[in-house]
Coordinates of C-alpha atoms and ligand atoms in Angstrom, one line a residue:
M39 CA 98.0 113.3 79.3
S40 CA 97.3 110.0 77.3
Q41 CA 95.1 107.4 77.2
V42 CA 96.3 104.4 79.0
Y43 CA 93.5 101.8 78.7
G44 CA 91.0 101.3 76.0
R45 CA 87.9 100.8 78.0
V46 CA 87.2 101.2 81.8
A47 CA 84.4 100.2 83.5
L48 CA 83.3 101.3 87.1
I49 CA 81.3 99.2 88.8
G50 CA 79.6 101.3 91.8
L51 CA 78.9 104.9 91.3
G52 CA 79.2 107.1 94.5
L53 CA 82.1 109.2 95.5
I54 CA 85.4 107.5 94.6
A55 CA 84.1 106.1 90.9
S56 CA 82.2 109.6 90.1
S57 CA 85.6 111.4 91.6
M58 CA 87.8 109.0 88.8
Y59 CA 85.8 109.2 86.4
W60 CA 85.7 113.3 86.2
S61 CA 89.1 112.6 86.5
I62 CA 89.7 110.2 83.8
K63 CA 88.3 112.6 81.3
R64 CA 90.0 115.5 82.4
G65 CA 93.3 113.6 81.6
G66 CA 91.8 111.7 78.7
L67 CA 93.0 108.5 80.2
A68 CA 90.2 105.8 78.7
G69 CA 89.0 105.6 75.0
E70 CA 85.4 105.2 77.2
V71 CA 84.3 104.5 80.3
T72 CA 81.3 102.4 81.7
G73 CA 79.5 102.4 84.8
F74 CA 77.2 100.4 86.9
A75 CA 75.0 101.2 89.8
R76 CA 73.3 98.6 91.7
S77 CA 70.1 100.9 91.8
E78 CA 68.0 102.2 89.0
A79 CA 67.6 105.7 91.0
T80 CA 71.6 105.8 90.6
R81 CA 72.2 104.9 87.2
E82 CA 69.2 107.6 86.3
T83 CA 71.3 110.3 88.6
A84 CA 74.4 109.2 86.6
R85 CA 72.8 109.5 83.1
R86 CA 71.4 112.8 84.1
I87 CA 74.5 114.5 85.2
G88 CA 76.8 112.7 82.2
L89 CA 78.7 110.4 84.4
C90 CA 80.1 108.1 82.8
D91 CA 80.1 107.8 78.7
R92 CA 77.5 104.6 79.0
V93 CA 76.0 103.9 81.8
C94 CA 74.6 99.7 81.9
D95 CA 71.7 98.1 83.4
S96 CA 74.0 94.9 84.5
V97 CA 77.5 94.2 85.8
A98 CA 78.2 91.8 83.0
E99 CA 76.9 94.8 80.2
A100 CA 79.5 96.9 81.8
V101 CA 82.3 94.7 82.2
E102 CA 82.5 93.3 78.8
G103 CA 85.2 94.3 76.6
A104 CA 87.0 96.6 79.4
D105 CA 90.4 96.8 80.0
L106 CA 90.3 97.9 83.4
V107 CA 87.4 97.1 86.0
V108 CA 87.2 99.0 88.9
L109 CA 84.8 97.8 92.2
C110 CA 83.9 101.2 93.8
V111 CA 81.2 99.2 95.8
P112 CA 81.8 98.9 99.3
V113 CA 84.0 96.5 101.2
G114 CA 81.1 94.1 102.3
A115 CA 79.9 94.0 98.9
M116 CA 83.0 93.2 96.3
G117 CA 82.8 89.5 96.9
P118 CA 79.2 88.9 95.5
V119 CA 79.9 91.4 92.9
A120 CA 83.2 90.0 91.5
E121 CA 81.4 86.8 91.3
E122 CA 78.3 87.7 89.0
M123 CA 81.2 89.5 86.9
A124 CA 83.7 86.9 86.4
L125 CA 81.8 85.2 83.3
H126 CA 82.3 88.5 81.2
L127 CA 85.6 89.6 81.9
K128 CA 88.0 90.2 79.0
A129 CA 90.9 88.1 78.9
G130 CA 93.7 89.8 79.9
A131 CA 91.7 92.6 81.3
T132 CA 93.1 93.6 84.7
V133 CA 90.3 94.2 87.6
S134 CA 91.1 96.5 90.5
D135 CA 89.3 98.0 93.7
V136 CA 89.3 101.1 96.0
G137 CA 88.1 99.6 98.9
S138 CA 89.7 100.7 102.3
V139 CA 90.5 97.5 103.4
K140 CA 92.9 94.9 101.3
K141 CA 93.4 91.7 103.5
A142 CA 89.6 90.9 103.2
V143 CA 88.7 92.3 99.8
I144 CA 91.6 90.1 98.7
E145 CA 90.6 87.1 100.2
A146 CA 86.8 87.7 99.2
V147 CA 87.8 89.0 95.3
A148 CA 90.6 86.7 94.3
P149 CA 88.8 83.1 94.3
H150 CA 86.4 84.5 91.3
I151 CA 89.0 86.7 89.2
P152 CA 89.3 83.7 86.1
E153 CA 92.8 82.6 84.8
G154 CA 94.0 85.3 82.3
V155 CA 92.6 88.1 84.0
H156 CA 95.2 90.1 86.3
F157 CA 94.1 91.4 89.9
I158 CA 95.7 94.5 91.2
P159 CA 93.7 95.8 94.2
A160 CA 94.5 99.0 95.0
H161 CA 93.4 101.9 97.6
P162 CA 93.6 106.0 97.1
L163 CA 93.5 107.9 100.2
A164 CA 91.2 110.4 99.4
G165 CA 87.4 110.6 100.3
T166 CA 84.8 113.5 101.7
E167 CA 81.9 112.6 103.9
H168 CA 79.8 112.9 101.1
S169 CA 78.4 109.9 99.5
G170 CA 76.4 109.7 95.9
P171 CA 77.3 109.8 92.1
E172 CA 76.8 113.7 92.5
S173 CA 79.8 114.2 95.2
G174 CA 82.7 113.8 92.8
F175 CA 84.9 116.2 91.6
A176 CA 88.1 115.8 89.5
E177 CA 90.5 117.1 91.9
L178 CA 89.9 114.6 94.8
F179 CA 93.0 112.4 94.1
D180 CA 95.7 115.2 93.2
N181 CA 98.7 115.2 95.4
R182 CA 97.1 112.1 97.6
W183 CA 98.6 109.1 97.9
C184 CA 97.2 105.6 96.1
L185 CA 98.2 102.6 97.5
L186 CA 98.5 99.6 95.0
V187 CA 98.6 95.9 97.0
P188 CA 99.7 93.7 93.8
V189 CA 99.2 89.5 95.2
E190 CA 102.2 87.5 94.5
G191 CA 102.6 86.6 91.3
A192 CA 101.1 89.9 90.1
D193 CA 101.9 90.8 86.3
P194 CA 104.3 93.6 86.6
A195 CA 103.7 95.5 83.0
A196 CA 100.1 95.4 84.5
V197 CA 101.0 97.1 87.9
A198 CA 103.0 99.7 85.8
Q199 CA 100.5 100.3 83.8
L200 CA 97.4 100.9 86.5
R201 CA 100.3 103.0 88.2
A202 CA 100.2 105.1 85.4
F203 CA 96.8 105.3 85.2
W204 CA 96.6 106.5 89.0
E205 CA 99.6 108.7 88.5
G206 CA 97.4 110.1 85.4
I207 CA 94.5 110.8 87.5
G208 CA 97.0 112.7 89.8
S209 CA 97.9 110.5 92.8
N210 CA 101.1 109.7 94.0
V211 CA 101.6 105.8 93.7
E212 CA 103.0 104.0 96.2
E213 CA 103.2 99.5 96.7
M214 CA 102.2 98.1 99.7
D215 CA 101.6 94.0 100.7
A216 CA 97.8 94.0 102.7
D217 CA 98.7 93.2 105.7
H218 CA 101.0 96.3 106.7
H219 CA 97.8 98.7 104.6
D220 CA 95.5 97.0 106.6
L221 CA 97.7 98.2 109.9
V222 CA 98.3 101.8 108.8
L223 CA 95.3 102.7 107.7
A224 CA 94.1 101.5 111.4
V225 CA 96.2 104.1 112.7
T226 CA 95.5 107.0 110.3
S227 CA 91.8 106.2 109.1
H228 CA 89.8 103.9 110.7
T229 CA 90.1 104.4 114.5
P230 CA 90.1 108.1 114.1
H231 CA 86.9 107.7 112.4
L232 CA 85.4 105.6 115.4
I233 CA 86.5 107.7 117.9
A234 CA 84.9 110.7 115.6
Y235 CA 81.6 108.4 115.8
T236 CA 82.1 107.7 119.5
M237 CA 82.7 111.4 120.6
V238 CA 79.7 112.6 118.3
G239 CA 77.5 110.0 120.4
V240 CA 78.2 110.7 123.3
A241 CA 77.6 114.4 122.6
D242 CA 74.4 113.4 121.4
D243 CA 73.5 111.8 124.4
L244 CA 74.3 115.3 126.3
R245 CA 72.2 116.9 124.0
R246 CA 69.0 115.8 125.6
V247 CA 70.5 117.0 129.3
T248 CA 71.7 120.4 127.9
D249 CA 68.9 121.2 125.2
G250 CA 70.6 122.1 122.3
E251 CA 73.6 124.0 123.6
V252 CA 76.0 121.2 122.1
I253 CA 74.8 121.7 119.0
K254 CA 74.3 125.5 119.4
Y255 CA 77.4 126.5 120.7
S256 CA 79.4 123.4 119.1
A257 CA 83.5 124.6 118.7
A258 CA 85.8 123.9 116.0
G259 CA 87.3 120.5 117.6
F260 CA 83.3 119.0 118.1
R261 CA 82.6 120.5 114.6
D262 CA 85.6 118.3 112.9
F263 CA 84.9 115.4 114.7
T264 CA 80.9 116.0 113.5
R265 CA 82.5 115.7 109.6
I266 CA 84.3 112.7 110.0
A267 CA 81.0 111.4 111.8
A268 CA 78.7 112.2 108.9
S269 CA 80.5 109.5 106.6
D270 CA 78.6 106.8 105.1
P271 CA 77.3 104.5 107.7
T272 CA 77.2 101.4 105.4
M273 CA 80.9 102.2 103.8
W274 CA 82.4 102.2 107.8
R275 CA 80.6 99.4 109.3
D276 CA 82.3 97.3 106.2
V277 CA 85.4 98.2 107.3
F278 CA 85.3 97.5 110.3
L279 CA 84.0 94.4 110.0
T280 CA 86.4 93.9 107.9
N281 CA 89.3 95.0 109.4
K282 CA 88.5 93.5 112.6
E283 CA 92.3 92.8 114.2
A284 CA 94.2 95.4 113.3
T285 CA 91.3 98.1 114.2
L286 CA 91.2 96.5 117.5
E287 CA 94.9 96.5 118.2
I288 CA 95.3 100.3 117.5
L289 CA 92.0 100.7 119.7
G290 CA 94.2 99.1 122.5
R291 CA 97.2 101.4 122.1
F292 CA 94.6 104.1 122.2
T293 CA 92.9 103.5 125.5
E294 CA 96.1 103.0 127.0
E295 CA 97.2 106.5 126.1
L296 CA 93.9 107.9 127.1
F297 CA 94.4 106.2 130.6
A298 CA 97.5 107.7 130.8
L299 CA 96.7 111.2 129.9
Q300 CA 93.4 110.9 132.0
R301 CA 95.6 109.9 135.2
A302 CA 97.7 113.1 134.1
I303 CA 94.7 114.9 134.3
R304 CA 93.5 113.5 137.5
T305 CA 96.7 114.1 139.4
G306 CA 97.4 117.4 137.8
D307 CA 100.9 116.3 136.2
G308 CA 101.0 119.5 133.9
D309 CA 104.4 118.2 132.5
L310 CA 102.9 115.2 131.0
L311 CA 100.0 116.8 129.2
H312 CA 102.5 119.9 128.0
D313 CA 105.0 117.4 127.0
Y314 CA 102.3 115.4 125.0
F315 CA 100.5 118.0 123.3
T316 CA 104.1 119.4 122.1
R317 CA 104.7 116.0 120.2
T318 CA 101.1 115.6 118.8
R319 CA 101.7 119.8 117.5
A320 CA 105.3 118.2 115.6
I321 CA 102.7 115.7 113.9
R322 CA 100.4 118.3 112.6
R323 CA 103.4 120.5 111.0
G324 CA 104.9 117.1 109.2
I325 CA 102.0 116.1 107.5
I326 CA 101.3 120.1 106.3
Q327 CA 105.3 120.1 105.1
A328 CA 104.4 116.6 103.2
G329 CA 101.8 118.7 101.7
Q330 CA 99.2 116.5 102.6
D331 CA 97.2 119.5 104.4
T332 CA 97.0 123.0 104.6
A333 CA 97.4 125.0 107.6
A334 CA 94.3 126.8 106.6
P335 CA 92.3 127.7 109.7
D336 CA 89.1 126.6 108.1
F337 CA 89.9 123.5 107.6
G338 CA 87.0 121.0 107.7
R339 CA 85.0 123.6 107.0
G340 CA 85.3 124.3 103.1
K341 CA 85.4 121.5 100.7
S342 CA 86.8 118.8 103.2
V343 CA 89.5 116.3 101.8
K344 CA 90.4 113.1 104.9
Ligands
LIG175 P1 79.6 105.8 97.7 O1 79.2 107.3 97.4 O2 78.3 105.1 99.4 O3 79.0 105.1 96.4 C1 78.9 103.1 96.8 C2 78.3 102.7 95.4 O4 78.2 101.0 95.7 C3 76.9 103.0 95.1 O5 76.8 103.2 93.5 C4 76.1 102.2 95.6 O6 74.9 101.5 94.6 C5 76.7 100.8 94.9 N1 77.0 99.7 96.4 C6 76.1 99.8 97.5 N2 76.0 98.5 97.9 C7 76.2 97.6 96.7 C8 76.0 96.2 96.6 N3 75.8 95.7 97.5 N4 76.2 95.8 95.4 C9 76.3 96.5 94.4 N5 76.9 97.9 94.6 C10 76.3 98.5 95.7 O7 80.9 105.0 98.5 P2 82.2 105.7 98.0 O8 82.9 106.6 99.1 O9 82.5 105.8 96.7 O10 83.0 103.9 98.4 C11 83.5 103.1 97.3 C12 84.2 102.5 97.7 O11 86.0 103.0 98.2 C13 84.5 101.6 99.4 O12 84.7 100.2 99.6 C14 85.3 102.4 100.2 O13 85.8 101.4 101.3 C15 86.3 102.6 99.2 N6 86.7 104.1 99.7 C16 85.8 105.2 100.2 C17 86.6 106.2 100.2 C18 85.6 107.5 101.1 O14 86.2 108.5 101.4 N7 84.6 107.7 100.8 C19 88.3 106.6 100.6 C20 88.7 105.8 99.9 C21 88.5 104.5 99.1 P3 73.5 102.7 95.0 O15 73.8 104.0 94.7 O16 72.7 102.4 93.6 O17 73.0 101.8 96.0

């Protein structure tokens, strides 16, 4: 693999940024990688574990001279961070992000991008329930999708360079518009997370009645929900606050389906339940055939990727 950018700046040093750093190093994709995190504690940890070639004490210092700046902070923090760094960006640089929601990030960040700087939003579809600078690993993005969401009038050469960068990181890259991205992700990621949070919340209520039995006898289905529901609260709060429309639309459909299944259970409609579960089983097979998961029975209890 060869160098794609001279200097890359990672703003926010959590799971995604740290995984990117180890992967950039693995592929030799950048000459130098600078990093910045909001808290002194995270910057200290980054320095201790050798995360980034140079950890800076300000956003301004981190983005100075960078050819690519990647915002790796929660969606709700993207706008203020973009505003803070705007004056210090190099002419001709590319600003990108890794936020889980795209329309809201574009609305928050685009107004701060100076003339002569490219803005190309992106979203790597890979993560775990862990967060922070010590949770990253180089293989996180291998064979996962990274969606690029270029804004209107984006420079094709700058988009191609960012594509080469994510391919070097190990991802398969595709382009999508922001509205479509937010709807697709509401189905595949955001609503499932909300359902997991709800189910674990319900079980937590029950636990008080059943004296710890929910934890003690937790079965595979519930354990998988708890893994998803252990995800970072700030990140997921921001996802729902900013992908409101699409999530509410999918939740509406989910509720209708749930009522249909509830009715089938009440009326003893075994055929409906059997047909439904046969259809959903085929979707799982499709995901495994597409190489996006393994059929290993310990899924979710080893190194998890969602
Ligand atoms: P994370 O591990 O929690 O790290 C977040 C980083 O952002 C930390 O370094 C934190 O600094 C910094 N930060 C938080 N609030 C900030 C603020 N108000 N101003 C400046 N910096 C702030 O998060 P992550 O999982 O890497 O997620 C980062 C982004 O990737 C999010 O936009 C998320 O939507 C997206 N994403 C996440 C996943 C996933 O599964 N985790 C997958 C794909 C995309 P301190 O440590 O100093 O507080």
